[in-house]
mmCIF file of C-alpha atoms and ligand atoms in Angstrom:
data_model
loop_
_atom_site.group_PDB
_atom_site.id
_atom_site.type_symbol
_atom_site.label_atom_id
_atom_site.label_comp_id
_atom_site.label_asym_id
_atom_site.label_seq_id
_atom_site.Cartn_x
_atom_site.Cartn_y
_atom_site.Cartn_z
ATOM 1 C CA MET A 508 5.331 -23.280 -8.309
ATOM 2 C CA LEU A 509 2.300 -23.512 -5.021
ATOM 3 C CA ILE A 510 2.702 -26.632 -2.888
ATOM 4 C CA VAL A 511 -0.836 -27.041 -1.017
ATOM 5 C CA MET A 512 -0.585 -29.341 2.108
ATOM 6 C CA THR A 513 -3.162 -31.650 3.101
ATOM 7 C CA GLN A 514 -5.764 -29.936 5.784
ATOM 8 C CA ASN A 515 -4.254 -32.553 8.540
ATOM 9 C CA ALA A 516 -0.703 -32.668 7.115
ATOM 10 C CA THR A 517 1.663 -33.082 10.512
ATOM 11 C CA ASP A 518 4.541 -30.190 10.906
ATOM 12 C CA LYS A 519 7.169 -33.041 10.063
ATOM 13 C CA GLU A 520 5.626 -33.459 6.363
ATOM 14 C CA ILE A 521 5.697 -29.558 6.138
ATOM 15 C CA LYS A 522 9.311 -29.371 7.442
ATOM 16 C CA GLY A 523 10.139 -32.585 4.920
ATOM 17 C CA VAL A 524 8.699 -30.402 1.895
ATOM 18 C CA GLU A 525 10.337 -27.700 2.734
ATOM 19 C CA ALA A 526 13.593 -29.613 3.219
ATOM 20 C CA GLU A 527 12.905 -30.999 -0.357
ATOM 21 C CA ILE A 528 12.922 -27.365 -1.698
ATOM 22 C CA VAL A 529 16.177 -26.186 -0.023
ATOM 23 C CA ARG A 530 17.642 -29.356 -1.289
ATOM 24 C CA ARG A 531 17.243 -28.519 -4.891
ATOM 25 C CA GLY A 532 18.516 -24.730 -4.150
ATOM 26 C CA TYR A 533 15.546 -23.106 -4.240
ATOM 27 C CA ALA A 534 13.600 -21.196 -1.301
ATOM 28 C CA ALA A 535 10.558 -22.334 0.313
ATOM 29 C CA LYS A 536 7.918 -19.680 1.978
ATOM 30 C CA PRO A 537 5.450 -21.284 3.955
ATOM 31 C CA ILE A 538 2.027 -19.521 3.803
ATOM 32 C CA PRO A 539 -0.765 -20.412 6.440
ATOM 33 C CA GLY A 540 -3.864 -20.581 5.056
ATOM 34 C CA GLY A 541 -7.541 -20.264 6.939
ATOM 35 C CA GLU A 542 -7.866 -24.219 6.094
ATOM 36 C CA ARG A 543 -4.297 -25.392 5.162
ATOM 37 C CA VAL A 544 -0.777 -24.549 5.076
ATOM 38 C CA SER A 545 0.529 -23.961 1.190
ATOM 39 C CA ILE A 546 4.266 -23.435 0.542
ATOM 40 C CA GLY A 547 5.703 -21.563 -2.271
ATOM 41 C CA VAL A 548 8.567 -22.269 -4.193
ATOM 42 C CA LEU A 549 10.955 -19.772 -5.138
ATOM 43 C CA ARG A 550 14.203 -18.833 -6.689
ATOM 44 C CA ASN A 551 13.926 -21.797 -9.277
ATOM 45 C CA ARG A 552 15.460 -20.870 -12.434
ATOM 46 C CA GLY A 553 13.784 -23.642 -14.671
ATOM 47 C CA ALA A 554 11.168 -25.637 -14.246
ATOM 48 C CA VAL A 555 10.263 -27.473 -11.063
ATOM 49 C CA ASP A 556 9.854 -31.011 -10.803
ATOM 50 C CA GLY A 557 5.832 -31.069 -9.778
ATOM 51 C CA ALA A 558 5.248 -34.620 -9.940
ATOM 52 C CA PHE A 559 8.219 -35.013 -7.512
ATOM 53 C CA PHE A 560 6.883 -32.960 -4.856
ATOM 54 C CA ALA A 561 2.762 -34.222 -5.409
ATOM 55 C CA SER A 562 4.387 -37.359 -4.177
ATOM 56 C CA LEU A 563 5.347 -36.128 -1.105
ATOM 57 C CA ALA A 564 3.530 -37.689 2.551
ATOM 58 C CA GLY A 565 1.191 -34.640 3.206
ATOM 59 C CA VAL A 566 1.120 -33.135 -0.060
ATOM 60 C CA LYS A 567 -2.489 -32.497 -1.466
ATOM 61 C CA GLU A 568 -1.955 -30.797 -4.946
ATOM 62 C CA VAL A 569 0.906 -28.758 -6.439
ATOM 63 C CA ILE A 570 0.051 -25.566 -8.684
ATOM 64 C CA PRO A 571 2.339 -23.955 -11.054
ATOM 65 C CA VAL A 572 2.258 -20.042 -10.574
ATOM 66 C CA THR A 573 2.104 -18.468 -14.228
ATOM 67 C CA LYS A 574 2.707 -15.082 -12.982
ATOM 68 C CA PRO A 575 5.903 -13.245 -13.474
ATOM 69 C CA TYR A 576 4.792 -11.756 -9.837
ATOM 70 C CA LYS A 577 4.990 -14.941 -7.995
ATOM 71 C CA GLN A 578 4.765 -13.435 -4.673
ATOM 72 C CA VAL A 579 1.920 -10.640 -5.211
ATOM 73 C CA CYS A 580 -0.356 -12.943 -7.291
ATOM 74 C CA ARG A 581 -3.612 -14.672 -5.890
ATOM 75 C CA GLU A 582 -2.118 -18.167 -7.284
ATOM 76 C CA PHE A 583 0.375 -17.882 -5.006
ATOM 77 C CA HIS A 584 -2.014 -17.063 -2.538
ATOM 78 C CA PRO A 585 -5.529 -16.861 -2.340
ATOM 79 C CA GLU A 586 -7.064 -15.395 0.342
ATOM 80 C CA ASP A 587 -6.881 -11.270 0.676
ATOM 81 C CA SER A 588 -3.814 -10.539 2.663
ATOM 82 C CA ILE A 589 -4.085 -8.200 6.247
ATOM 83 C CA VAL A 590 -1.365 -5.764 6.724
ATOM 84 C CA THR A 591 -1.132 -4.003 10.055
ATOM 85 C CA ILE A 592 -0.265 -0.525 10.495
ATOM 86 C CA GLY A 593 0.486 -0.144 14.363
ATOM 87 C CA ASN A 594 -2.801 -0.894 15.717
ATOM 88 C CA VAL A 595 -5.227 -0.889 12.414
ATOM 89 C CA THR A 596 -5.705 -3.198 10.087
ATOM 90 C CA VAL A 597 -5.753 -3.006 6.227
ATOM 91 C CA GLY A 598 -7.959 -5.523 3.829
ATOM 92 C CA ASN A 599 -9.816 -8.392 3.713
ATOM 93 C CA GLY A 600 -13.378 -6.084 5.041
ATOM 94 C CA HIS A 601 -10.863 -3.870 7.044
ATOM 95 C CA PHE A 602 -11.280 -0.402 5.272
ATOM 96 C CA ALA A 603 -8.484 2.143 5.597
ATOM 97 C CA MET A 604 -9.740 6.062 6.024
ATOM 98 C CA ILE A 605 -6.004 7.613 5.948
ATOM 99 C CA ALA A 606 -5.903 11.665 5.747
ATOM 100 C CA GLY A 607 -4.039 14.354 6.581
ATOM 101 C CA PRO A 608 -2.265 17.014 4.911
ATOM 102 C CA CYS A 609 0.536 16.897 1.214
ATOM 103 C CA ALA A 610 2.933 17.938 4.091
ATOM 104 C CA VAL A 611 3.855 18.181 7.290
ATOM 105 C CA GLU A 612 4.431 22.270 7.757
ATOM 106 C CA SER A 613 4.542 22.636 11.388
ATOM 107 C CA ARG A 614 3.713 21.074 14.923
ATOM 108 C CA ASP A 615 0.557 23.433 15.160
ATOM 109 C CA GLN A 616 -0.444 22.626 11.256
ATOM 110 C CA ALA A 617 -0.301 19.090 11.661
ATOM 111 C CA LEU A 618 -1.921 18.914 15.172
ATOM 112 C CA ALA A 619 -4.796 20.998 14.319
ATOM 113 C CA ILE A 620 -5.489 18.964 11.010
ATOM 114 C CA ALA A 621 -4.886 15.870 12.516
ATOM 115 C CA LYS A 622 -7.751 16.746 14.957
ATOM 116 C CA LYS A 623 -10.121 17.183 12.569
ATOM 117 C CA VAL A 624 -9.445 14.084 10.677
ATOM 118 C CA LYS A 625 -9.449 11.694 13.810
ATOM 119 C CA ALA A 626 -12.724 13.069 14.726
ATOM 120 C CA ALA A 627 -14.151 12.893 10.964
ATOM 121 C CA GLY A 628 -13.529 9.424 11.096
ATOM 122 C CA ALA A 629 -9.922 9.084 9.934
ATOM 123 C CA THR A 630 -7.791 6.243 10.991
ATOM 124 C CA LEU A 631 -4.824 7.029 9.658
ATOM 125 C CA PHE A 632 -2.654 10.133 9.670
ATOM 126 C CA ARG A 633 -0.853 10.998 6.462
ATOM 127 C CA GLY A 634 1.526 13.807 5.902
ATOM 128 C CA GLY A 635 4.993 14.212 4.210
ATOM 129 C CA ALA A 636 8.564 15.098 5.665
ATOM 130 C CA PHE A 637 10.331 14.423 2.804
ATOM 131 C CA LYS A 638 8.718 15.722 -0.262
ATOM 132 C CA PRO A 639 9.307 14.752 -3.972
ATOM 133 C CA ARG A 640 8.773 17.905 -5.971
ATOM 134 C CA THR A 641 8.458 18.972 -9.765
ATOM 135 C CA SER A 642 10.108 22.221 -8.705
ATOM 136 C CA PRO A 643 13.449 22.498 -6.810
ATOM 137 C CA TYR A 644 12.248 25.950 -5.553
ATOM 138 C CA SER A 645 9.371 24.738 -4.094
ATOM 139 C CA PHE A 646 8.797 23.418 -0.045
ATOM 140 C CA GLN A 647 10.545 20.432 0.238
ATOM 141 C CA GLY A 648 9.688 19.338 3.459
ATOM 142 C CA LEU A 649 10.630 19.849 7.106
ATOM 143 C CA GLY A 650 12.856 16.855 6.974
ATOM 144 C CA VAL A 651 13.714 15.238 10.707
ATOM 145 C CA GLU A 652 11.982 17.938 12.241
ATOM 146 C CA GLY A 653 8.850 16.692 10.149
ATOM 147 C CA LEU A 654 8.959 13.256 11.148
ATOM 148 C CA LYS A 655 9.442 14.184 14.747
ATOM 149 C CA ILE A 656 6.144 15.944 14.540
ATOM 150 C CA LEU A 657 4.406 13.053 12.675
ATOM 151 C CA ALA A 658 5.979 11.441 15.927
ATOM 152 C CA GLU A 659 4.040 13.886 17.996
ATOM 153 C CA VAL A 660 0.926 13.362 16.325
ATOM 154 C CA ARG A 661 1.010 9.674 16.796
ATOM 155 C CA GLU A 662 1.594 10.015 20.453
ATOM 156 C CA THR A 663 -1.189 12.521 21.584
ATOM 157 C CA LEU A 664 -3.521 11.350 19.139
ATOM 158 C CA GLY A 665 -2.925 7.729 18.848
ATOM 159 C CA LEU A 666 -2.674 7.789 14.939
ATOM 160 C CA PRO A 667 -0.609 5.986 13.186
ATOM 161 C CA VAL A 668 1.251 7.670 10.579
ATOM 162 C CA VAL A 669 2.351 7.521 7.273
ATOM 163 C CA THR A 670 4.999 9.020 5.562
ATOM 164 C CA GLU A 671 6.964 9.487 2.169
ATOM 165 C CA VAL A 672 10.583 7.976 2.067
ATOM 166 C CA MET A 673 12.486 9.487 -0.726
ATOM 167 C CA ASP A 674 15.750 8.004 -1.299
ATOM 168 C CA LEU A 675 18.420 5.352 0.662
ATOM 169 C CA ASP A 676 20.050 8.328 2.437
ATOM 170 C CA THR A 677 16.935 9.118 4.723
ATOM 171 C CA PHE A 678 15.667 5.616 4.808
ATOM 172 C CA ASP A 679 17.122 4.871 8.143
ATOM 173 C CA VAL A 680 15.064 8.051 9.548
ATOM 174 C CA VAL A 681 11.712 7.816 7.951
ATOM 175 C CA GLU A 682 11.788 4.320 8.850
ATOM 176 C CA ALA A 683 12.438 5.073 12.543
ATOM 177 C CA TYR A 684 9.505 6.866 12.792
ATOM 178 C CA ALA A 685 6.560 6.117 10.550
ATOM 179 C CA ASP A 686 4.217 3.720 11.077
ATOM 180 C CA ALA A 687 4.225 2.889 7.441
ATOM 181 C CA ILE A 688 6.213 3.768 4.454
ATOM 182 C CA GLN A 689 5.207 5.273 1.638
ATOM 183 C CA ILE A 690 6.969 4.853 -1.894
ATOM 184 C CA GLY A 691 5.926 7.728 -4.063
ATOM 185 C CA THR A 692 4.793 7.435 -7.455
ATOM 186 C CA ARG A 693 8.281 8.909 -8.963
ATOM 187 C CA ASN A 694 10.069 6.169 -7.451
ATOM 188 C CA MET A 695 7.607 3.051 -7.626
ATOM 189 C CA GLN A 696 10.480 1.763 -10.001
ATOM 190 C CA ASN A 697 13.362 2.910 -8.144
ATOM 191 C CA PHE A 698 14.835 -0.750 -7.454
ATOM 192 C CA SER A 699 17.319 0.004 -4.815
ATOM 193 C CA LEU A 700 14.482 2.054 -2.580
ATOM 194 C CA LEU A 701 11.702 -1.084 -3.113
ATOM 195 C CA ARG A 702 15.115 -3.791 -2.293
ATOM 196 C CA ARG A 703 15.309 -1.640 1.059
ATOM 197 C CA ALA A 704 12.030 -1.563 1.642
ATOM 198 C CA GLY A 705 11.782 -5.534 1.640
ATOM 199 C CA LYS A 706 14.420 -5.563 4.353
ATOM 200 C CA SER A 707 12.237 -3.270 6.614
ATOM 201 C CA LYS A 708 9.661 -4.411 9.042
ATOM 202 C CA LYS A 709 7.965 -1.813 8.589
ATOM 203 C CA PRO A 710 4.392 -2.121 5.880
ATOM 204 C CA VAL A 711 4.988 -0.565 2.764
ATOM 205 C CA LEU A 712 2.192 1.683 0.916
ATOM 206 C CA LEU A 713 3.653 1.536 -2.858
ATOM 207 C CA LYS A 714 1.721 4.108 -5.098
ATOM 208 C CA ARG A 715 1.183 3.271 -8.828
ATOM 209 C CA GLY A 716 3.938 5.089 -10.829
ATOM 210 C CA LEU A 717 2.402 7.975 -13.233
ATOM 211 C CA ALA A 718 2.574 5.670 -16.072
ATOM 212 C CA ALA A 719 2.743 2.490 -15.368
ATOM 213 C CA THR A 720 0.979 -0.697 -16.269
ATOM 214 C CA ILE A 721 -0.358 -2.576 -13.329
ATOM 215 C CA ASP A 722 2.010 -5.766 -14.633
ATOM 216 C CA GLU A 723 4.752 -3.274 -13.904
ATOM 217 C CA TRP A 724 3.261 -1.876 -10.372
ATOM 218 C CA LEU A 725 2.823 -5.759 -9.188
ATOM 219 C CA MET A 726 6.564 -6.316 -10.342
ATOM 220 C CA ALA A 727 7.451 -3.537 -7.912
ATOM 221 C CA ALA A 728 5.628 -4.679 -5.135
ATOM 222 C CA GLU A 729 7.272 -8.160 -5.916
ATOM 223 C CA TYR A 730 10.729 -6.617 -5.363
ATOM 224 C CA ILE A 731 9.554 -5.376 -1.861
ATOM 225 C CA LEU A 732 8.072 -9.388 -1.168
ATOM 226 C CA GLU A 733 11.116 -10.907 -2.615
ATOM 227 C CA GLY A 734 13.053 -8.993 0.343
ATOM 228 C CA GLY A 735 10.942 -10.585 3.128
ATOM 229 C CA ASN A 736 8.326 -7.585 3.696
ATOM 230 C CA ASP A 737 5.196 -9.116 2.516
ATOM 231 C CA GLN A 738 3.034 -5.732 4.663
ATOM 232 C CA VAL A 739 2.177 -4.004 1.040
ATOM 233 C CA ILE A 740 -0.602 -2.050 0.332
ATOM 234 C CA LEU A 741 -0.638 -0.759 -3.512
ATOM 235 C CA CYS A 742 -1.960 2.881 -3.848
ATOM 236 C CA GLU A 743 -3.805 3.899 -7.054
ATOM 237 C CA ARG A 744 -3.214 7.885 -7.445
ATOM 238 C CA GLY A 745 -4.238 8.572 -11.207
ATOM 239 C CA VAL A 746 -1.764 8.239 -14.191
ATOM 240 C CA ARG A 747 -0.777 10.697 -16.718
ATOM 241 C CA THR A 748 -3.079 10.931 -19.727
ATOM 242 C CA PHE A 749 -3.973 13.608 -22.409
ATOM 243 C CA VAL A 750 -6.796 15.148 -20.439
ATOM 244 C CA ASN A 751 -6.389 18.916 -18.798
ATOM 245 C CA HIS A 752 -9.625 18.369 -16.327
ATOM 246 C CA SER A 753 -8.164 16.896 -13.560
ATOM 247 C CA ARG A 754 -4.605 16.630 -12.707
ATOM 248 C CA ASN A 755 -4.264 12.943 -13.486
ATOM 249 C CA THR A 756 -7.167 10.116 -14.296
ATOM 250 C CA LEU A 757 -8.289 8.150 -11.437
ATOM 251 C CA ASP A 758 -7.861 4.372 -13.037
ATOM 252 C CA ILE A 759 -10.634 2.964 -10.894
ATOM 253 C CA SER A 760 -10.614 -0.277 -12.993
ATOM 254 C CA ALA A 761 -7.129 -0.655 -11.156
ATOM 255 C CA VAL A 762 -9.467 -2.033 -8.194
ATOM 256 C CA PRO A 763 -10.964 -4.963 -9.697
ATOM 257 C CA VAL A 764 -7.662 -5.697 -11.607
ATOM 258 C CA VAL A 765 -5.347 -5.760 -8.697
ATOM 259 C CA GLN A 766 -8.189 -7.504 -6.624
ATOM 260 C CA LYS A 767 -8.100 -10.726 -9.025
ATOM 261 C CA GLU A 768 -4.693 -10.351 -9.982
ATOM 262 C CA SER A 769 -3.044 -10.452 -6.344
ATOM 263 C CA HIS A 770 -4.020 -10.377 -2.870
ATOM 264 C CA LEU A 771 -2.458 -7.370 -1.627
ATOM 265 C CA PRO A 772 -4.705 -4.634 -0.328
ATOM 266 C CA ILE A 773 -5.405 -1.607 -2.391
ATOM 267 C CA ILE A 774 -6.601 1.723 -1.532
ATOM 268 C CA ILE A 775 -7.049 4.744 -3.837
ATOM 269 C CA ASP A 776 -5.706 8.140 -3.474
ATOM 270 C CA PRO A 777 -8.216 10.380 -5.138
ATOM 271 C CA SER A 778 -6.866 13.569 -3.877
ATOM 272 C CA HIS A 779 -3.528 13.285 -6.304
ATOM 273 C CA ALA A 780 -5.857 11.849 -9.222
ATOM 274 C CA ALA A 781 -8.173 14.597 -9.021
ATOM 275 C CA GLY A 782 -5.568 17.758 -8.318
ATOM 276 C CA ARG A 783 -8.723 19.477 -7.357
ATOM 277 C CA ARG A 784 -10.795 19.499 -4.713
ATOM 278 C CA ASP A 785 -14.004 19.227 -6.257
ATOM 279 C CA GLN A 786 -13.677 15.904 -7.807
ATOM 280 C CA VAL A 787 -12.241 14.393 -4.818
ATOM 281 C CA LEU A 788 -15.839 13.418 -3.273
ATOM 282 C CA PRO A 789 -17.477 11.827 -5.837
ATOM 283 C CA LEU A 790 -13.854 9.861 -7.058
ATOM 284 C CA SER A 791 -14.030 8.708 -3.307
ATOM 285 C CA ARG A 792 -17.796 7.380 -3.421
ATOM 286 C CA ALA A 793 -16.355 5.518 -6.286
ATOM 287 C CA ALA A 794 -13.042 3.796 -5.053
ATOM 288 C CA VAL A 795 -15.562 2.596 -2.080
ATOM 289 C CA ALA A 796 -17.895 1.709 -4.273
ATOM 290 C CA ALA A 797 -15.544 -0.536 -6.949
ATOM 291 C CA GLU A 798 -14.720 -1.918 -3.298
ATOM 292 C CA ALA A 799 -11.195 -0.680 -2.571
ATOM 293 C CA HIS A 800 -9.741 -1.307 0.866
ATOM 294 C CA GLY A 801 -9.115 2.400 1.842
ATOM 295 C CA LEU A 802 -8.851 5.837 0.863
ATOM 296 C CA MET A 803 -5.970 8.518 1.220
ATOM 297 C CA VAL A 804 -7.129 12.166 1.194
ATOM 298 C CA GLU A 805 -5.243 15.376 1.403
ATOM 299 C CA VAL A 806 -7.259 17.667 4.229
ATOM 300 C CA HIS A 807 -5.953 21.068 5.139
ATOM 301 C CA HIS A 808 -7.308 23.624 7.930
ATOM 302 C CA GLN A 809 -6.731 26.211 5.690
ATOM 303 C CA PRO A 810 -5.649 25.125 2.238
ATOM 304 C CA GLU A 811 -5.457 28.756 0.745
ATOM 305 C CA LYS A 812 -2.088 28.818 2.854
ATOM 306 C CA ALA A 813 -1.227 24.986 1.839
ATOM 307 C CA LEU A 814 2.793 24.877 0.897
ATOM 308 C CA SER A 815 1.695 22.279 -1.171
ATOM 309 C CA ASP A 816 -1.174 20.809 -3.020
ATOM 310 C CA GLY A 817 -3.843 23.092 -1.112
ATOM 311 C CA ALA A 818 -5.829 23.095 -4.463
ATOM 312 C CA GLN A 819 -6.789 19.848 -4.199
ATOM 313 C CA SER A 820 -6.860 19.240 -0.383
ATOM 314 C CA LEU A 821 -10.234 19.367 1.169
ATOM 315 C CA TYR A 822 -11.515 21.601 4.322
ATOM 316 C CA PRO A 823 -11.826 19.423 7.286
ATOM 317 C CA ASP A 824 -15.781 19.868 7.268
ATOM 318 C CA GLN A 825 -15.630 18.631 3.262
ATOM 319 C CA PHE A 826 -13.616 15.412 4.803
ATOM 320 C CA ALA A 827 -16.204 15.076 7.549
ATOM 321 C CA GLU A 828 -19.004 15.020 4.814
ATOM 322 C CA LEU A 829 -16.716 12.362 2.881
ATOM 323 C CA CYS A 830 -16.763 10.053 5.624
ATOM 324 C CA ARG A 831 -20.130 10.381 6.048
ATOM 325 C CA GLN A 832 -20.777 9.244 2.488
ATOM 326 C CA VAL A 833 -18.438 6.739 2.008
ATOM 327 C CA ASN A 834 -19.512 5.094 5.432
ATOM 328 C CA ALA A 835 -23.431 5.074 3.455
ATOM 329 C CA VAL A 836 -21.865 3.841 0.305
ATOM 330 C CA TYR A 837 -19.582 0.980 2.040
ATOM 331 C CA ASP A 838 -22.788 -0.159 3.932
ATOM 332 C CA SER A 839 -25.142 -0.165 1.078
ATOM 333 C CA PHE A 840 -23.576 -3.500 0.076
ATOM 334 C CA ARG A 841 -21.651 -4.934 3.148
ATOM 335 C CA LYS A 842 -24.618 -5.914 4.645
HETATM 336 C C1 LIG D 737 1.946 12.070 -1.449
HETATM 337 O O1 LIG D 737 1.367 11.536 -1.444
HETATM 338 O O2 LIG D 737 2.223 13.113 -0.939
HETATM 339 C C2 LIG D 737 2.915 11.871 -3.232
HETATM 340 C C3 LIG D 737 3.314 12.815 -3.435
HETATM 341 O O3 LIG D 737 1.832 11.608 -3.823
HETATM 342 P P1 LIG D 737 2.409 10.859 -5.380
HETATM 343 O O4 LIG D 737 3.515 10.038 -4.858
HETATM 344 O O5 LIG D 737 1.009 9.737 -5.617
HETATM 345 O O6 LIG D 737 2.493 11.845 -6.148
HETATM 346 MN MN1 LIG D 738 0.378 16.043 -1.933
#
């Protein structure tokens, strides 16, 4: 349930409502809004006595939250959320352009690509240090060495870095180096990882599972918010279907559906959806036209030599053209 306070509710009244929530054994979560404060009632097992809370001083109205993903849904938090990664804000009109290689392969590779994507307009750098690979014989990432390289990219170019965490064992070290922690498709329902991410002070980029419904995806995000971390960005990266013309099928409809259901920012990863370079530009334009809050694109300066996902990685020039075109699409309906 959401308790909406009046515009001129005093601190004492707000604290009074919170105390009543706690007194009944529930948890209170204040949600500051543009005009007024709301207080979420959490951890109630049965129905909450709405009429009682509506009668308290300073309460404007009491709204039942019907969705199972209580903290993620718009009923709970009507305004768009903004997530801050380093010095970059994402969501509610702030567009994120995340670019970089699939994997950090070497210092020279990462720095060369980072310089190119920054010049083209990327605001955040991506690169996997711990890679979830289908085959145990494929390149698994540089591990901690890769994280150190990412830190160097951040220091030399001023680009905050997004990198994937694969398991609990390496969570602390990834958290220490990353500006945003990615939870990948294969781990979307790794509940221990989600709970650990909920304890983190770093923002989380939560990718949609290979065959996850939007409800399952939002419930996964709920684990992170429930743990205390409300800095979550959702990333649609294509789902498994019957087609073979692309690696996955990009579900553009996830953008309006998630935006209706949730206040969290949603971005699109066209690279893992397509699996091939030639589809990345049109899918990116479509994502921006659908009003996604950002893009995450794989770029490599020598994709033919890439140790992972070379076929879907754009050449830096193609990425620069992508930035130009998506900016034009963005401007066409924002003005
Ligand atoms: C990635 O972004 O590096 C990645 C492995 O993506 P996904 O989890 O979407 O497959
Ligand atoms: Mn990849």
